[in-house]
């Protein structure tokens, strides 16, 4: 103890002071005069908090979205019927158009008799640049009243698709024509055979023999706007590849051909699911001679496979374990980073003092002469 006192040290400086709670503190704190404060420690603390917040937000978003698994399988059972939904505007009078379906089984369906047809004006559906403009909300975004949503062209997740599919299925109202109607809107759903087929729109008296119904060639104009083209149950809120398509005809004898490959699809999220169809499409439009049939042709084929898209999400306890691991990893990495940076700073400081400092007797070069 004599050596302890000779060094000028006092037991009271190392003892706990204050309330009785601090006296029994299992982890007594050092005195402020024995603690070295550095700006580097604060910077590392702030960096650790920022990095932890970024990782936490990323992990929270990943957990909320879940993970999606895509599996393909041969479709089980025998399919018989399939519904097709079409909403199209053609720049011709309704009485001058024929709509028919011819499938691989040989059946011919007079689709025009089963679809609603209403006169309209072309200018109410496209703007001066030829862009689909039916209905705009207060933000200037496209809103046909049939459930269009702003994220239509972005990537959707399974839970979003299932939520959208539960919205009310209804067709948008045809705007009141401004001036003399010059176009025809045809919309509705048809029940077709689940086989390869051809859905086509032609002019009256062309494509099918119909006595006394020949339409003059100068009235041909198959410019069209597709607002809905889907297969399966009608979910107007789900956007398909041909939705919002605007395709103008250059000449009277113009032929538009769309080749569609339809894939039955089921979306699964927990106990909820949606049965629908997706399709890929390629398009070819060209000018034809006057001895060919102009029009709009949808050639579709049904793939014999089933695509299953299932969304899963980790349990909340698993999510908490991942969060704890993230914070622990950031703290360990931050501690090592602070230790290494402090060691490097100390080494650099020693070198500067040894190179530029003043010796005990005189300058760094030795004694003064």
Coordinates of C-alpha atoms in Angstrom, one line a residue:
X1 CA 0.0 0.0 0.0
X2 CA 3.0 2.3 0.6
X3 CA 3.8 2.2 -3.1
X4 CA 0.3 2.9 -4.0
X5 CA 0.2 6.0 -1.8
X6 CA 3.6 7.1 -3.0
X7 CA 2.3 7.2 -6.5
X8 CA -0.3 9.7 -5.4
X9 CA -3.2 7.4 -6.1
X10 CA -6.3 7.4 -4.0
X11 CA -8.7 4.5 -3.3
X12 CA -11.7 6.9 -3.5
X13 CA -11.0 7.6 -7.1
X14 CA -11.7 3.9 -7.9
X15 CA -14.7 3.5 -5.7
X16 CA -18.3 3.9 -6.5
X17 CA -19.9 7.2 -5.5
X18 CA -23.4 8.4 -5.6
X19 CA -26.5 6.5 -4.7
X20 CA -26.7 3.1 -3.1
X21 CA -27.7 1.7 -6.5
X22 CA -24.4 2.8 -8.1
X23 CA -22.5 1.3 -5.1
X24 CA -23.8 -2.1 -6.0
X25 CA -23.4 -1.7 -9.8
X26 CA -22.1 -5.1 -11.2
X27 CA -20.4 -3.2 -14.0
X28 CA -18.8 -0.1 -12.4
X29 CA -18.0 2.7 -14.8
X30 CA -14.6 4.4 -15.1
X31 CA -14.1 7.9 -13.9
X32 CA -14.4 10.6 -16.6
X33 CA -10.7 11.6 -16.0
X34 CA -9.6 8.1 -17.0
X35 CA -11.6 7.9 -20.2
X36 CA -10.1 9.2 -23.5
X37 CA -12.6 10.7 -25.8
X38 CA -12.0 10.4 -29.5
X39 CA -13.9 11.8 -32.5
X40 CA -13.3 8.5 -34.4
X41 CA -15.4 6.5 -32.0
X42 CA -18.4 8.8 -32.6
X43 CA -18.0 8.6 -36.4
X44 CA -17.9 4.8 -36.3
X45 CA -21.0 4.8 -34.1
X46 CA -22.9 6.9 -36.6
X47 CA -21.7 4.7 -39.5
X48 CA -22.9 1.6 -37.6
X49 CA -26.3 3.1 -37.0
X50 CA -26.7 4.1 -40.7
X51 CA -25.6 0.7 -42.0
X52 CA -27.8 -1.1 -39.5
X53 CA -30.8 1.0 -40.6
X54 CA -30.2 0.2 -44.3
X55 CA -29.9 -3.5 -43.6
X56 CA -32.9 -3.4 -41.4
X57 CA -35.0 -1.7 -44.0
X58 CA -33.8 -4.1 -46.8
X59 CA -34.5 -7.2 -44.7
X60 CA -37.9 -5.8 -43.7
X61 CA -38.8 -5.2 -47.4
X62 CA -37.6 -8.7 -48.3
X63 CA -39.6 -10.3 -45.5
X64 CA -42.7 -8.3 -46.4
X65 CA -42.5 -9.2 -50.1
X66 CA -41.7 -12.8 -49.5
X67 CA -40.0 -15.1 -52.0
X68 CA -41.6 -16.4 -55.2
X69 CA -41.1 -19.9 -56.5
X70 CA -42.0 -20.7 -60.2
X71 CA -42.7 -24.3 -61.1
X72 CA -43.9 -25.9 -64.3
X73 CA -45.9 -29.0 -64.6
X74 CA -48.1 -30.8 -67.1
X75 CA -51.6 -29.6 -66.7
X76 CA -53.7 -32.3 -65.2
X77 CA -57.2 -33.2 -66.3
X78 CA -59.0 -32.4 -69.5
X79 CA -59.8 -28.8 -70.4
X80 CA -62.9 -28.1 -72.4
X81 CA -63.8 -24.4 -72.2
X82 CA -61.9 -21.2 -71.9
X83 CA -63.1 -17.6 -71.6
X84 CA -61.6 -14.8 -73.7
X85 CA -62.1 -11.1 -72.8
X86 CA -61.8 -8.4 -75.4
X87 CA -62.3 -4.6 -75.4
X88 CA -61.3 -3.1 -78.7
X89 CA -62.0 0.1 -80.7
X90 CA -61.8 -0.1 -84.5
X91 CA -61.9 3.0 -86.6
X92 CA -64.9 1.8 -88.6
X93 CA -68.7 1.8 -88.2
X94 CA -70.1 -1.0 -86.2
X95 CA -72.3 -2.2 -89.0
X96 CA -69.3 -2.6 -91.3
X97 CA -67.4 -5.0 -89.0
X98 CA -67.6 -8.8 -88.6
X99 CA -66.2 -10.6 -85.6
X100 CA -65.7 -14.4 -85.8
X101 CA -63.8 -17.1 -84.1
X102 CA -62.6 -20.2 -85.9
X103 CA -60.9 -22.9 -83.8
X104 CA -59.1 -26.1 -84.5
X105 CA -62.2 -28.2 -83.7
X106 CA -64.0 -26.7 -86.7
X107 CA -66.4 -24.6 -84.7
X108 CA -67.2 -21.1 -85.8
X109 CA -68.6 -18.6 -83.3
X110 CA -70.3 -15.4 -84.4
X111 CA -68.6 -13.3 -81.7
X112 CA -70.3 -10.1 -82.9
X113 CA -73.6 -11.4 -81.7
X114 CA -72.3 -12.1 -78.2
X115 CA -70.3 -8.9 -77.7
X116 CA -71.5 -5.4 -77.0
X117 CA -71.0 -2.9 -79.8
X118 CA -71.2 0.8 -79.3
X119 CA -70.4 3.7 -81.6
X120 CA -67.7 6.1 -80.5
X121 CA -65.2 8.7 -81.8
X122 CA -61.6 7.9 -82.3
X123 CA -60.4 11.2 -80.9
X124 CA -61.8 10.3 -77.5
X125 CA -59.5 7.3 -77.1
X126 CA -56.2 8.6 -78.3
X127 CA -54.5 12.0 -78.1
X128 CA -52.7 13.9 -80.9
X129 CA -49.7 11.7 -80.5
X130 CA -51.7 8.5 -80.9
X131 CA -51.4 7.5 -77.2
X132 CA -54.3 5.8 -75.4
X133 CA -56.0 8.5 -73.4
X134 CA -59.3 7.1 -72.2
X135 CA -60.1 8.6 -68.8
X136 CA -57.5 10.4 -66.7
X137 CA -57.6 10.8 -63.0
X138 CA -56.7 14.0 -61.0
X139 CA -53.0 13.2 -61.4
X140 CA -53.3 12.8 -65.2
X141 CA -52.8 9.1 -65.1
X142 CA -54.7 6.7 -67.3
X143 CA -57.9 5.5 -65.7
X144 CA -60.5 3.8 -67.8
X145 CA -62.8 3.0 -64.8
X146 CA -62.0 -0.7 -65.3
X147 CA -59.5 -0.9 -62.6
X148 CA -56.3 0.3 -64.3
X149 CA -53.6 1.0 -61.7
X150 CA -50.4 3.1 -61.9
X151 CA -48.1 0.1 -61.4
X152 CA -49.5 -1.8 -64.4
X153 CA -46.3 -2.0 -66.4
X154 CA -44.1 -2.7 -63.4
X155 CA -43.3 -6.0 -61.8
X156 CA -46.1 -7.3 -59.6
X157 CA -45.9 -9.7 -56.7
X158 CA -48.2 -12.5 -56.0
X159 CA -50.0 -10.9 -53.1
X160 CA -50.6 -7.8 -55.3
X161 CA -52.1 -9.9 -58.1
X162 CA -54.4 -11.7 -55.7
X163 CA -55.5 -8.4 -54.2
X164 CA -56.2 -6.9 -57.6
X165 CA -58.1 -9.9 -58.8
X166 CA -60.6 -9.4 -55.9
X167 CA -61.7 -6.1 -57.3
X168 CA -65.0 -5.8 -58.9
X169 CA -65.0 -7.0 -62.5
X170 CA -66.8 -4.5 -64.7
X171 CA -66.4 -3.0 -68.1
X172 CA -65.7 0.7 -68.5
X173 CA -68.4 2.9 -69.9
X174 CA -68.1 4.1 -73.4
X175 CA -67.7 7.9 -73.5
X176 CA -70.5 9.8 -75.1
X177 CA -69.5 10.5 -78.7
X178 CA -68.4 14.0 -79.5
X179 CA -69.7 14.7 -83.0
X180 CA -70.5 12.1 -85.5
X181 CA -69.2 8.6 -84.5
X182 CA -66.4 7.3 -86.7
X183 CA -65.4 4.2 -84.7
X184 CA -66.9 1.2 -83.0
X185 CA -66.1 -0.2 -79.6
X186 CA -66.6 -3.9 -79.1
X187 CA -66.3 -5.5 -75.7
X188 CA -67.4 -8.5 -73.8
X189 CA -66.4 -12.1 -72.8
X190 CA -66.8 -15.2 -74.9
X191 CA -66.7 -18.9 -73.9
X192 CA -64.5 -20.8 -76.4
X193 CA -63.1 -24.3 -76.8
X194 CA -59.8 -24.7 -75.1
X195 CA -58.0 -25.4 -78.4
X196 CA -56.0 -23.5 -80.9
X197 CA -58.0 -20.9 -82.7
X198 CA -58.2 -17.7 -84.7
X199 CA -60.1 -14.7 -83.4
X200 CA -60.5 -12.2 -86.2
X201 CA -62.2 -8.9 -87.1
X202 CA -62.9 -8.3 -90.8
X203 CA -65.0 -6.0 -93.0
X204 CA -68.6 -6.8 -93.9
X205 CA -68.6 -9.0 -97.0
X206 CA -64.9 -9.9 -96.8
X207 CA -63.5 -13.1 -95.5
X208 CA -66.9 -14.8 -95.4
X209 CA -69.4 -15.0 -98.3
X210 CA -72.4 -12.9 -97.5
X211 CA -74.7 -11.9 -100.3
X212 CA -75.4 -8.2 -100.6
X213 CA -73.0 -7.2 -97.8
X214 CA -69.9 -6.2 -99.7
X215 CA -68.3 -3.1 -98.2
X216 CA -66.5 -0.5 -100.4
X217 CA -62.7 -0.7 -100.1
X218 CA -62.3 3.0 -99.4
X219 CA -64.1 2.5 -96.1
X220 CA -61.5 0.1 -94.8
X221 CA -59.6 1.4 -91.8
X222 CA -58.5 -1.2 -89.3
X223 CA -56.7 1.2 -87.0
X224 CA -57.5 -0.1 -83.5
X225 CA -57.0 0.3 -79.8
X226 CA -56.9 -2.7 -77.5
X227 CA -57.9 -1.9 -73.9
X228 CA -58.3 -5.5 -72.8
X229 CA -57.2 -8.8 -74.2
X230 CA -57.1 -11.6 -71.7
X231 CA -57.9 -15.3 -71.4
X232 CA -59.6 -16.9 -68.4
X233 CA -61.7 -15.2 -65.7
X234 CA -62.1 -11.5 -66.3
X235 CA -59.7 -9.6 -64.0
X236 CA -59.7 -6.0 -65.4
X237 CA -57.1 -4.8 -62.9
X238 CA -54.5 -7.2 -64.2
X239 CA -52.5 -5.8 -67.1
X240 CA -51.8 -8.1 -70.1
X241 CA -49.3 -7.7 -72.9
X242 CA -51.8 -6.3 -75.4
X243 CA -53.6 -4.0 -73.0
X244 CA -53.4 -0.3 -74.0
X245 CA -52.2 -1.2 -77.5
X246 CA -52.7 1.5 -80.2
X247 CA -52.0 0.3 -83.8
X248 CA -52.8 2.6 -86.8
X249 CA -53.4 1.3 -90.3
X250 CA -51.3 2.9 -93.0
X251 CA -53.6 2.0 -96.0
X252 CA -57.0 0.6 -96.5
X253 CA -55.7 -2.9 -97.2
X254 CA -53.8 -3.5 -94.0
X255 CA -53.5 -6.8 -92.1
X256 CA -52.7 -7.0 -88.4
X257 CA -51.7 -10.4 -87.0
X258 CA -51.1 -11.2 -83.3
X259 CA -49.6 -14.6 -82.4
X260 CA -50.4 -15.5 -78.8
X261 CA -49.0 -18.4 -76.7
X262 CA -51.3 -18.9 -73.7
X263 CA -50.0 -20.5 -70.6
X264 CA -52.5 -21.5 -67.8
X265 CA -51.2 -19.9 -64.5
X266 CA -52.1 -20.2 -60.8
X267 CA -50.9 -17.7 -58.2
X268 CA -50.6 -19.0 -54.6
X269 CA -50.1 -17.0 -51.4
X270 CA -50.9 -19.0 -48.3
X271 CA -54.5 -20.2 -48.6
X272 CA -55.4 -17.7 -51.3
X273 CA -55.0 -18.4 -55.0
X274 CA -56.0 -17.1 -58.4
X275 CA -56.4 -19.2 -61.5
X276 CA -55.8 -17.2 -64.7
X277 CA -53.7 -17.3 -67.9
X278 CA -50.7 -15.5 -69.1
X279 CA -49.6 -15.2 -72.7
X280 CA -46.7 -14.1 -74.8
X281 CA -47.4 -12.3 -78.0
X282 CA -45.6 -11.4 -81.3
X283 CA -47.1 -9.0 -83.8
X284 CA -46.9 -8.6 -87.6
X285 CA -48.6 -5.9 -89.6
X286 CA -48.2 -5.4 -93.3
X287 CA -49.8 -3.9 -96.4
X288 CA -51.6 -6.5 -98.5
X289 CA -52.9 -6.7 -102.1
X290 CA -56.6 -6.1 -102.9
X291 CA -57.2 -9.8 -103.5
X292 CA -56.4 -10.6 -99.8
X293 CA -58.5 -10.1 -96.7
X294 CA -57.6 -7.2 -94.5
X295 CA -58.4 -7.1 -90.8
X296 CA -57.2 -7.9 -87.3
X297 CA -56.3 -11.5 -86.5
X298 CA -55.6 -13.0 -83.1
X299 CA -54.1 -16.5 -83.6
X300 CA -53.8 -18.2 -80.2
X301 CA -52.5 -21.5 -79.0
X302 CA -52.9 -23.1 -75.6
X303 CA -49.7 -24.6 -74.1
X304 CA -50.2 -28.0 -72.3
X305 CA -48.4 -26.9 -69.2
X306 CA -49.3 -25.2 -65.9
X307 CA -47.2 -22.5 -64.4
X308 CA -47.5 -22.2 -60.6
X309 CA -46.2 -19.1 -58.9
X310 CA -46.1 -19.5 -55.1
X311 CA -45.3 -16.8 -52.6
X312 CA -43.9 -17.7 -49.2
X313 CA -42.7 -15.7 -46.2
X314 CA -40.5 -16.6 -43.2
X315 CA -42.1 -16.7 -39.8
X316 CA -41.9 -13.6 -37.5
X317 CA -39.5 -15.4 -35.2
X318 CA -37.2 -16.3 -38.0
X319 CA -37.3 -12.6 -39.1
X320 CA -36.3 -11.5 -35.6
X321 CA -33.4 -13.9 -35.6
X322 CA -32.2 -12.4 -38.8
X323 CA -32.5 -8.9 -37.4
X324 CA -30.4 -9.8 -34.4
X325 CA -27.8 -11.4 -36.6
X326 CA -27.6 -8.2 -38.7
X327 CA -27.1 -6.0 -35.7
X328 CA -24.6 -8.4 -34.1
X329 CA -22.6 -8.6 -37.4
X330 CA -22.6 -4.8 -37.8
X331 CA -21.4 -4.3 -34.2
X332 CA -18.6 -6.8 -34.5
X333 CA -17.5 -5.4 -37.9
X334 CA -17.7 -1.8 -36.5
X335 CA -15.6 -2.8 -33.4
X336 CA -12.9 -4.3 -35.6
X337 CA -13.0 -1.3 -37.9
X338 CA -12.6 1.2 -35.1
X339 CA -9.8 -0.9 -33.5
X340 CA -7.8 -1.1 -36.8
X341 CA -8.4 2.6 -37.6
X342 CA -7.3 3.6 -34.1
X343 CA -4.2 1.4 -34.4
X344 CA -3.3 2.9 -37.8
X345 CA -3.8 6.4 -36.5
X346 CA -1.5 5.7 -33.5
X347 CA 1.2 4.3 -35.8
X348 CA 1.1 7.3 -38.1
X349 CA 1.2 9.6 -35.0
X350 CA 4.3 7.9 -33.7
X351 CA 6.1 8.2 -37.0
X352 CA 5.4 11.9 -37.2
X353 CA 6.6 12.5 -33.7
X354 CA 9.8 10.5 -34.4
X355 CA 10.5 12.2 -37.7
X356 CA 9.7 15.8 -36.9
X357 CA 10.0 16.0 -33.1
X358 CA 12.8 17.6 -31.0
X359 CA 15.3 15.4 -29.1
X360 CA 16.1 15.5 -25.4
X361 CA 19.3 17.4 -25.9
X362 CA 18.9 19.8 -28.8
X363 CA 17.3 19.0 -32.2
X364 CA 16.8 15.7 -33.9
X365 CA 20.2 15.8 -35.6
X366 CA 22.1 15.7 -32.2
X367 CA 23.7 18.2 -29.9
X368 CA 24.0 21.8 -30.7
X369 CA 27.5 22.9 -31.5

